[in-house]
Coordinates of N, CA and C in Angstrom, one line a residue:
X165 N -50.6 -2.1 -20.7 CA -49.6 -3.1 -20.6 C -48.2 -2.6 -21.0
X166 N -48.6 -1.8 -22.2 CA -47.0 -1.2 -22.6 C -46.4 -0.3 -21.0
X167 N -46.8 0.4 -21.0 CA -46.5 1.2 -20.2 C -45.6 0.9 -18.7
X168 N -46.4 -0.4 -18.0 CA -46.1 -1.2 -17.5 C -44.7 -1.9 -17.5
X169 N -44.6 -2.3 -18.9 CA -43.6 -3.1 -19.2 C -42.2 -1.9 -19.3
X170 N -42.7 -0.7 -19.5 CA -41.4 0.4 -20.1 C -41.2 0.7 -18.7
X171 N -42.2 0.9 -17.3 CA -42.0 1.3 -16.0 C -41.1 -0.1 -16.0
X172 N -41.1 -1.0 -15.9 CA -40.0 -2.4 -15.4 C -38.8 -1.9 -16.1
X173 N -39.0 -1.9 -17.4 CA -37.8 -1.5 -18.2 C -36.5 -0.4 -17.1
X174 N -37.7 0.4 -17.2 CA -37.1 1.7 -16.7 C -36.6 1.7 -15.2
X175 N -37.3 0.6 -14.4 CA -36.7 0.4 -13.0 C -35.1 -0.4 -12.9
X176 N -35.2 -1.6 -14.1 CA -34.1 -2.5 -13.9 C -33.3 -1.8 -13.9
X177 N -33.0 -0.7 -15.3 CA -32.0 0.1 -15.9 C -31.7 0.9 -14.4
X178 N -32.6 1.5 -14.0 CA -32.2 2.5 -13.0 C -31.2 1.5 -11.3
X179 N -31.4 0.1 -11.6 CA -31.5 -0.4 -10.5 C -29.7 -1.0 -10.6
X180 N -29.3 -1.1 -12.4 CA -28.6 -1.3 -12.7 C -27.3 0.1 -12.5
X181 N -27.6 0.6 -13.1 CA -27.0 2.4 -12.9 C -26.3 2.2 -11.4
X182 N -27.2 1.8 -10.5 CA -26.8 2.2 -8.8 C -26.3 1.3 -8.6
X183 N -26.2 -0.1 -9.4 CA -25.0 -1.2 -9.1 C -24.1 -1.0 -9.4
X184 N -23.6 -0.2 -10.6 CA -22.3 -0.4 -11.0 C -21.7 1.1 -10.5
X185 N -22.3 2.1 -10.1 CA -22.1 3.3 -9.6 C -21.5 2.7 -8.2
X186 N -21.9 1.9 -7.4 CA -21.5 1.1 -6.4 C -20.3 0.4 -6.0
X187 N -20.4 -0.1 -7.1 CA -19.1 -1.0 -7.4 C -18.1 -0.4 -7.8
X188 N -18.3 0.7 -8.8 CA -17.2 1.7 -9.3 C -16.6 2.3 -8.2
X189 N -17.3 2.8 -7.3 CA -17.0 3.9 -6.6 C -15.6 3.7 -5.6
X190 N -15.8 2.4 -5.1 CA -14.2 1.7 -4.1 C -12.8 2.4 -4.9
X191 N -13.2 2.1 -6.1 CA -11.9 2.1 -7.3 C -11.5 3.5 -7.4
X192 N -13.0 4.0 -7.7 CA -12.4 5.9 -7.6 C -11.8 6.4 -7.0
X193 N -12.3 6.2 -5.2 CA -11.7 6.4 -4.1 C -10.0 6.7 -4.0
X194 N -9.7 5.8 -4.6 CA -7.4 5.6 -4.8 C -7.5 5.8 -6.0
X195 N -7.2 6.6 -6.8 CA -7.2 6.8 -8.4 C -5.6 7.1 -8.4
X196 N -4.8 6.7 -8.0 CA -3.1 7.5 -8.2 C -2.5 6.6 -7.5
X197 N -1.6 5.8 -8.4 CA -0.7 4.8 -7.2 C 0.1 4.1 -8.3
X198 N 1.8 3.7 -7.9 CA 2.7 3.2 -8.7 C 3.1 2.3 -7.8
X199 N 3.6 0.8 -8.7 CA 4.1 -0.2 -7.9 C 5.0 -0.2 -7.8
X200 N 5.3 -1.6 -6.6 CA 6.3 -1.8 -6.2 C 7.6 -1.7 -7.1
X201 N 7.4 -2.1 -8.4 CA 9.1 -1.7 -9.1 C 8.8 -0.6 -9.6
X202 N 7.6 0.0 -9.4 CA 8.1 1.8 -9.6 C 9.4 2.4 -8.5
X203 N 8.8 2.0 -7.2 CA 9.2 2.4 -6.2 C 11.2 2.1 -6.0
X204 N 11.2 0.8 -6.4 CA 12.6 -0.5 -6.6 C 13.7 0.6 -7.4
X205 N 13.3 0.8 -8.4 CA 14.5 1.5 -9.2 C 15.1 2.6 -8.6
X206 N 16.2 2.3 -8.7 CA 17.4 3.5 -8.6 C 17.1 5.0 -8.8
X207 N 16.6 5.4 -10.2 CA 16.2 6.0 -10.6 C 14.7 7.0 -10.6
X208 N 14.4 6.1 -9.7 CA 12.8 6.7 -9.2 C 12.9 6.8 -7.9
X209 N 13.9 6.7 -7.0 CA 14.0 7.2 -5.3 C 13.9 8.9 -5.0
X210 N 14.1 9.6 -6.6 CA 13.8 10.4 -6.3 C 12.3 11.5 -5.3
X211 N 11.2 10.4 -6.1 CA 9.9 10.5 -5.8 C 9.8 9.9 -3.9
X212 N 10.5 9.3 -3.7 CA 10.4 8.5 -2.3 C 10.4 10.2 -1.4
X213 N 9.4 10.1 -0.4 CA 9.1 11.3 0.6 C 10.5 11.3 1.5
X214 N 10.3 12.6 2.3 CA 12.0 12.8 2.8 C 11.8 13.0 4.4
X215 N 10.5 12.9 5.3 CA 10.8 12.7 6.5 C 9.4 12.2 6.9
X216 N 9.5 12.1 8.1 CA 8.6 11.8 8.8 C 7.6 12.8 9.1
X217 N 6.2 13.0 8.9 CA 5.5 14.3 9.7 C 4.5 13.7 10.7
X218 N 4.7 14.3 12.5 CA 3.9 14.0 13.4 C 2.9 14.9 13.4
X219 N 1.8 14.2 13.7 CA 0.7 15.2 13.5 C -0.2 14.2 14.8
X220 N -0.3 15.6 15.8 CA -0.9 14.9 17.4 C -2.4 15.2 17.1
X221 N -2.5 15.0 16.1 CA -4.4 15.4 15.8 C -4.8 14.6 15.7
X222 N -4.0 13.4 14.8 CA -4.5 12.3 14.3 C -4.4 11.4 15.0
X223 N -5.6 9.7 15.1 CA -5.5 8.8 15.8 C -4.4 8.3 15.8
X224 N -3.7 7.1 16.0 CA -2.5 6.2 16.0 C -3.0 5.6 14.8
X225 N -1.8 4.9 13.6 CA -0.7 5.8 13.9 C -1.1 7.2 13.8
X226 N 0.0 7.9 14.9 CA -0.3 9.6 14.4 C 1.1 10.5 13.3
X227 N 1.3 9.3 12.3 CA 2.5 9.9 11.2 C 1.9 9.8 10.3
X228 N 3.0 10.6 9.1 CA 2.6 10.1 7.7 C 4.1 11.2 7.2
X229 N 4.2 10.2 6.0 CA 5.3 10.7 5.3 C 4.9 12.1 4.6
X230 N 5.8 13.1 4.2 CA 5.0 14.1 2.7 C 6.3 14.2 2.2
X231 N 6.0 14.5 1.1 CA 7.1 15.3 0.0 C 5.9 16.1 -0.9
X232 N 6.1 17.5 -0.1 CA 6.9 18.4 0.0 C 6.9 18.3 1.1
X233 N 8.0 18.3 2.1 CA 8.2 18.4 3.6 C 7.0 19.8 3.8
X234 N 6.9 20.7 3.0 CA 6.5 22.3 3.2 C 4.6 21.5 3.4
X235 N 4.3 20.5 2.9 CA 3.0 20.1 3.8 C 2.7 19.4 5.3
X236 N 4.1 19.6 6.0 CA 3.5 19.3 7.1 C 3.1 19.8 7.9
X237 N 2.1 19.9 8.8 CA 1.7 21.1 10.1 C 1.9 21.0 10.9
X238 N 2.9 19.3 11.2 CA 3.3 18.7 12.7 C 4.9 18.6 13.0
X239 N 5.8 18.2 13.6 CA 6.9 18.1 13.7 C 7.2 17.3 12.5
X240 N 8.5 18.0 11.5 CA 8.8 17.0 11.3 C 10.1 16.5 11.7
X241 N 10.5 15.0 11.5 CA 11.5 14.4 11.9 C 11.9 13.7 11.0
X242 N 13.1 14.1 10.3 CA 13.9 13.8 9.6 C 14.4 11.9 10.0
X243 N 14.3 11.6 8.8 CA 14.7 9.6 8.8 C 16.1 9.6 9.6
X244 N 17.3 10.6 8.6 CA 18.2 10.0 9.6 C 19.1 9.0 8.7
X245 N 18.5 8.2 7.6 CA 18.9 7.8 6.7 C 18.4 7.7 5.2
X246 N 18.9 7.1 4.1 CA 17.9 7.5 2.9 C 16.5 6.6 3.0
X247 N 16.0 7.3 2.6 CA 14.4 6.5 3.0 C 14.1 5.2 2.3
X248 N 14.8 4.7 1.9 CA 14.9 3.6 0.9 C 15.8 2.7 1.8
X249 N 16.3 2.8 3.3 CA 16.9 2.1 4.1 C 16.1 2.0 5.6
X250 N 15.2 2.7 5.5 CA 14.1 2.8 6.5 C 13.6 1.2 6.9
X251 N 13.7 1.0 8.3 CA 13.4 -0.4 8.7 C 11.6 -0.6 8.5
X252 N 11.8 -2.1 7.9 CA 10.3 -2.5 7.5 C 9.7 -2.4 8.9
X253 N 10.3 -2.8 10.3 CA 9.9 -2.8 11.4 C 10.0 -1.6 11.8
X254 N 10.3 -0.4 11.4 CA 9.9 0.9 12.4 C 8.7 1.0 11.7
X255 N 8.3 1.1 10.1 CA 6.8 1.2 9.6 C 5.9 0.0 10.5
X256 N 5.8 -1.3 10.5 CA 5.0 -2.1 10.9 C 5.3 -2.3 12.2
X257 N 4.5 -2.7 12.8 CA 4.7 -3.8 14.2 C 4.4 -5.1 13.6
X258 N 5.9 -5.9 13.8 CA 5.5 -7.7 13.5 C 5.5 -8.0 14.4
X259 N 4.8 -9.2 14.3 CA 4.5 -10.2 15.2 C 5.6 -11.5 15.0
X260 N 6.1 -11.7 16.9 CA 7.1 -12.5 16.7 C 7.5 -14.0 15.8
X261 N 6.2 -14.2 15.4 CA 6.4 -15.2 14.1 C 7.3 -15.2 12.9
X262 N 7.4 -14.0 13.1 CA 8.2 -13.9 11.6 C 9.3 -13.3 11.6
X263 N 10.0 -12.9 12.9 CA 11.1 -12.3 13.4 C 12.3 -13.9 13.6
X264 N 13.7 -13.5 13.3 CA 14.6 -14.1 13.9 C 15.5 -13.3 14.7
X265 N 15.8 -13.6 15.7 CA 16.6 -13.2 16.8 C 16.3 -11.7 17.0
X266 N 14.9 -11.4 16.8 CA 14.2 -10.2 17.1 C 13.8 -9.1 15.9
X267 N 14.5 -9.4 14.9 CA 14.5 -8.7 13.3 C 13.5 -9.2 12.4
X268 N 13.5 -8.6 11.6 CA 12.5 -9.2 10.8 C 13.8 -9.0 9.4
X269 N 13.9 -10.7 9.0 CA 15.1 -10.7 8.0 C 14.2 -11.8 7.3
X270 N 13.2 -11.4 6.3 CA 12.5 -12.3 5.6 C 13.3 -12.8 4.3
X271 N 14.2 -12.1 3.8 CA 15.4 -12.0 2.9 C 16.3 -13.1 3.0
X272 N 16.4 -13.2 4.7 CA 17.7 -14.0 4.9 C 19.0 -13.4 4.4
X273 N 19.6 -12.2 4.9 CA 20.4 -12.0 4.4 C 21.1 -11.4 5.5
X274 N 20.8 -11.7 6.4 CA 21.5 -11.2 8.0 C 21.2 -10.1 8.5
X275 N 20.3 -9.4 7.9 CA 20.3 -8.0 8.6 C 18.9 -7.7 8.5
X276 N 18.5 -6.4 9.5 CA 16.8 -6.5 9.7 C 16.7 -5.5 8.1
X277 N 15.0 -6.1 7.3 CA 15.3 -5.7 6.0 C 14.7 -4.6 6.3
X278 N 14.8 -3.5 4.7 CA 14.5 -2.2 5.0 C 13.4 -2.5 3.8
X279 N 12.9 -0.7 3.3 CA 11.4 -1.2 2.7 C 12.2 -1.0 1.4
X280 N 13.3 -1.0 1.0 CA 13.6 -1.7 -0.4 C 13.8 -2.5 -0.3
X281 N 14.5 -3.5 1.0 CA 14.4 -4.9 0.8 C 13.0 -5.4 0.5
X282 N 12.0 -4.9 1.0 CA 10.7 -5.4 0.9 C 10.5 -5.2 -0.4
X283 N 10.1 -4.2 -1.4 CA 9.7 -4.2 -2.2 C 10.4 -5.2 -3.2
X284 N 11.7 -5.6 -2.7 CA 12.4 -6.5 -3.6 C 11.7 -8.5 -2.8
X285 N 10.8 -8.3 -2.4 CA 10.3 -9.6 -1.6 C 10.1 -10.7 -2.8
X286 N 10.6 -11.8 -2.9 CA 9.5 -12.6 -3.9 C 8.7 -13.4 -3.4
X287 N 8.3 -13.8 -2.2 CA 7.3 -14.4 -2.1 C 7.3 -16.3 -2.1
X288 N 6.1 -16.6 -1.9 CA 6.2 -18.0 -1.8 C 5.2 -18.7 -1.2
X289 N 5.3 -19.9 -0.8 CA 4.5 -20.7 0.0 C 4.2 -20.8 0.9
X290 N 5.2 -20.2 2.0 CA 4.9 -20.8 3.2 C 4.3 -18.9 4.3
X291 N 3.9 -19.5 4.9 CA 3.4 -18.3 5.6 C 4.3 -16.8 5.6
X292 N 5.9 -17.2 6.4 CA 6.7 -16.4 5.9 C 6.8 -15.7 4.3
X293 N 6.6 -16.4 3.7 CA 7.0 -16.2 2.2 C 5.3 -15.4 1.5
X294 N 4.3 -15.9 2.3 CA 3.0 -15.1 1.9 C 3.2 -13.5 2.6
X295 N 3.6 -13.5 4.0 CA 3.5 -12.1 4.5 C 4.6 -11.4 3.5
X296 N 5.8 -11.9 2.7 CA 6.7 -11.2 1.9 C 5.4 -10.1 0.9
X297 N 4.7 -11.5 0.3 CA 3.9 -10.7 -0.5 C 2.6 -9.8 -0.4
X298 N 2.1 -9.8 1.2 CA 1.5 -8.6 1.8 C 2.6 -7.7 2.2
X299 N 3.8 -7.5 2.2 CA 5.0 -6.2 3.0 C 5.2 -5.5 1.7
X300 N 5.3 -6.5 0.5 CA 5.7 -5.9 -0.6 C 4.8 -4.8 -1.4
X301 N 3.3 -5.2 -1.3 CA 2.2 -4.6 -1.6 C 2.3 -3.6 -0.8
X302 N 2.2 -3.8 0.5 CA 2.0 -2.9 1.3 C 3.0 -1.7 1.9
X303 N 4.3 -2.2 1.7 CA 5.3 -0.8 1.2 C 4.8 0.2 0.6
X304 N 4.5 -0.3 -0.7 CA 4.3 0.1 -2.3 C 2.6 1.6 -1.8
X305 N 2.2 0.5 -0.9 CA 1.0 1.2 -0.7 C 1.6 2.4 0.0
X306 N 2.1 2.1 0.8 CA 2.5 3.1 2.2 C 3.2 4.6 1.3
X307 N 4.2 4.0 0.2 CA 5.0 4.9 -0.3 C 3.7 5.9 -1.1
X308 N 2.8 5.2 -1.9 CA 2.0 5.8 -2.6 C 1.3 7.2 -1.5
X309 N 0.4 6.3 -0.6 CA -0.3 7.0 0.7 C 0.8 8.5 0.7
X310 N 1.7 8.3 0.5 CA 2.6 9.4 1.7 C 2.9 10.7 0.4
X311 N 3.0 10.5 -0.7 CA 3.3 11.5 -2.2 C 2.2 11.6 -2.9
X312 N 0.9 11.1 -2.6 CA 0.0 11.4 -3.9 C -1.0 10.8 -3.2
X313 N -2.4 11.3 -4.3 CA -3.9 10.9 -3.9 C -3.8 9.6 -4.0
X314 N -4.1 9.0 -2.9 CA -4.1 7.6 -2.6 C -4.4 7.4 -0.8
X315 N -4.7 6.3 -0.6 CA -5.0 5.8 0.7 C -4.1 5.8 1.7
X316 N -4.4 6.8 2.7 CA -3.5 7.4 4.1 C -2.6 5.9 4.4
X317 N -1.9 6.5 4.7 CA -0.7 5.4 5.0 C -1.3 4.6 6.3
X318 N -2.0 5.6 7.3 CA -1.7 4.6 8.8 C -3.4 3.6 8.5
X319 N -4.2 3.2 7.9 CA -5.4 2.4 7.7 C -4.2 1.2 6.7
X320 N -3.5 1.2 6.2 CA -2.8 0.6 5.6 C -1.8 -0.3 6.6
X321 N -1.3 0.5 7.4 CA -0.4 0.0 8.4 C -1.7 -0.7 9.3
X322 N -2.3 -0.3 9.3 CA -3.4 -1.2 10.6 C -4.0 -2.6 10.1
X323 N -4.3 -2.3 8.8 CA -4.2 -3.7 8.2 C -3.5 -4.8 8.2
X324 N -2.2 -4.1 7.2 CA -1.1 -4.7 7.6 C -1.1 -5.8 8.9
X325 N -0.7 -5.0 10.0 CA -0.5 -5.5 11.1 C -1.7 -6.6 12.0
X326 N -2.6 -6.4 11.4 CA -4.3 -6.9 12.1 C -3.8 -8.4 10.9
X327 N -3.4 -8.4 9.7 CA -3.2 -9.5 8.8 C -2.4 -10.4 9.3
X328 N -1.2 -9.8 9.6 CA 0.1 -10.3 10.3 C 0.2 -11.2 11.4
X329 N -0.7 -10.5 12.7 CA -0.9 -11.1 13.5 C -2.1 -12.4 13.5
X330 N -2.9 -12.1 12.7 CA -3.7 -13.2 12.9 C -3.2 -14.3 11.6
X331 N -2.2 -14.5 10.8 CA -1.4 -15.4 10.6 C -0.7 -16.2 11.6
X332 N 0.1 -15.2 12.1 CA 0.8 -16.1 13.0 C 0.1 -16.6 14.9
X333 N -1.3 -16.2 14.3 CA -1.9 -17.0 15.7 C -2.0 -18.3 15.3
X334 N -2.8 -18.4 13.5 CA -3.7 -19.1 13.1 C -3.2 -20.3 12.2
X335 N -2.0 -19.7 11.5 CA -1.5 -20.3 10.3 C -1.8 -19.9 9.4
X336 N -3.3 -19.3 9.6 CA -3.6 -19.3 8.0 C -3.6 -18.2 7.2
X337 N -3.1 -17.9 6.0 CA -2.6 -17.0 5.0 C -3.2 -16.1 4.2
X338 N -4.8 -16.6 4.3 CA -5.4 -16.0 3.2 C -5.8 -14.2 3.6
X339 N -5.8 -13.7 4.9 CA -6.1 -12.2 5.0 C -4.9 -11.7 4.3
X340 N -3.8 -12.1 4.8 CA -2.5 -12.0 4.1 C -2.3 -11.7 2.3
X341 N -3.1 -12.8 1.8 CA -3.5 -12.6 0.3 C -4.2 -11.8 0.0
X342 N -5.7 -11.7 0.7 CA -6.2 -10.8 0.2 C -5.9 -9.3 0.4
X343 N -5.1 -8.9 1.4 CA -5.0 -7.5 1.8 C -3.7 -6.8 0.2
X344 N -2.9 -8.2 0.0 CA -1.8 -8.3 -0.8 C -2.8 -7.6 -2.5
X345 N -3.6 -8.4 -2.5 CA -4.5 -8.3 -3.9 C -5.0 -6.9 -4.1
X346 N -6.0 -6.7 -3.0 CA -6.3 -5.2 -2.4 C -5.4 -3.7 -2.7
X347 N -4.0 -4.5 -2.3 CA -2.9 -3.1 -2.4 C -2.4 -3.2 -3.4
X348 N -2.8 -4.3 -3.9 CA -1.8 -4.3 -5.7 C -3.0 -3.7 -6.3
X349 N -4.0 -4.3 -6.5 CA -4.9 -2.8 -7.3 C -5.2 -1.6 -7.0
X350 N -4.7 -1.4 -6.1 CA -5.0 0.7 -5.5 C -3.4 1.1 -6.0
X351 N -2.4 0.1 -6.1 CA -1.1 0.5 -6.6 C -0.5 0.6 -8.0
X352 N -1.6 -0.2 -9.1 CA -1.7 0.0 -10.4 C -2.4 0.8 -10.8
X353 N -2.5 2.0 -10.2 CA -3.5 3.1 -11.1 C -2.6 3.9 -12.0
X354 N -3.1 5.3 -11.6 CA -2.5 6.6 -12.6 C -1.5 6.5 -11.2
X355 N 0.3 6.7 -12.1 CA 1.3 6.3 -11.7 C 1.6 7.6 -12.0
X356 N 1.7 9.0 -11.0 CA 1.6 10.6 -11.1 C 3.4 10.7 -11.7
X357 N 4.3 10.0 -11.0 CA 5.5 10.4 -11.9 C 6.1 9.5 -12.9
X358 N 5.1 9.0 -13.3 CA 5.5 8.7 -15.2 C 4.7 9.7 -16.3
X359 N 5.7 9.5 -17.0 CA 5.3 10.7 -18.1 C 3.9 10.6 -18.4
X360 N 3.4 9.5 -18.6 CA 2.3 8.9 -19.1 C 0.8 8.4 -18.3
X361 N 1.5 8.6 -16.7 CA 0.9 7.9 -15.6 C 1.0 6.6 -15.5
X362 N 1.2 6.1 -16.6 CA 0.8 4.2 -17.2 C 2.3 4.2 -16.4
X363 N 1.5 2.5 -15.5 CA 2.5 1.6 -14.8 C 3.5 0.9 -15.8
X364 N 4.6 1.4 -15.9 CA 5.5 0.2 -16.6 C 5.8 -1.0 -15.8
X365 N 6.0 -0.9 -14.6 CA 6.8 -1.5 -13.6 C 6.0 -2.8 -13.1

């Protein structure tokens, strides 16, 4: 009977082991990522990548940012402007829902916003104001993806845009939230250019 009971013992434990080894494992996966007001400051644009690299190997998208430019093996193509003025719409495709007079100005501030305007998004209630808080996440992601071990930028952009559009078929907001929740935890990890890695931001 002992024996019995130590083999149960010994199965849970082992059955336990492979659950949390399971569960752990998502998290490992992105181990390096700073947020959105990492990204926001003046003072940290240094870290922001400096062009574009094409790479015709890869599915659509077929880009990704690097810094060091010296990792690219594809064309690169230079922004053209500071990367911190880069239109939210050349990274995503929106969907005309959220565009005015063809832009995407979630800011309201007259002009099509860039992905600092995004990262500066606050968010809100209304559908418009929920995708603020999936663009802002998902900048933050995109910038992470493109400088450091973290999740390739273009599965990020595909989400993104798969969320986007089916808000504005649907109304409803919640892929929108959770993709937002998603990119804020892969974006609070080890933060590679702080002294410390620890997110202040």
């Amino acid at each position: 009977m002992r024996n019995r009971t130590k083999v149960t013992i010994l199965a849970v434990l082992a059955m336990l082991v492979i659950a949390v080894v399971v569960a752990v494992q998502p998290v490992l996966a992105c181990y390096e990522g700073c947020t959105p007001g990492f990204w926001k400051q003046e003072q940290h644009f240094y870290a922001w990548p400096d062009a574009l690299c094409v790479d015709t190997d890869k599915a659509p998208p077929n880009w990704t940012f690097y810094k060091p430019i010296a990792e690219c093996t594809g064309d690169i193509v230079p922004l053209g402007v500071p990367p911190q003025d880069y239109l939210v719409q050349d990274l995503f495709t929106i969907p005309g829902c959220l565009l005015t007079n063809g832009d995407l100005d979630l800011n309201e501030d007259g002009y099509p916003d860039t992905l600092l305007d995004a990262l500066n998004y606050q968010g809100g209630d209304s559908v418009k104001e929920k995708a603020e808080i999936l663009l802002r996440a998902a900048v933050a992601g995109v910038l992470n993806g493109m400088t450091m071990l973290h999740q390739a930028p273009g599965p990020i952009v595909t989400k993104v845009e798969a969320a986007l559009n089916k808000a504005c078929d649907t109304g409803n907001f919640n892929t929108l939230l959770y993709w937002a929740m998603e990119f804020d935890r892969q974006n609070n990890q080890y933060c590679v250019f702080s002294p410390d890695g620890i997110n202040y931001w």
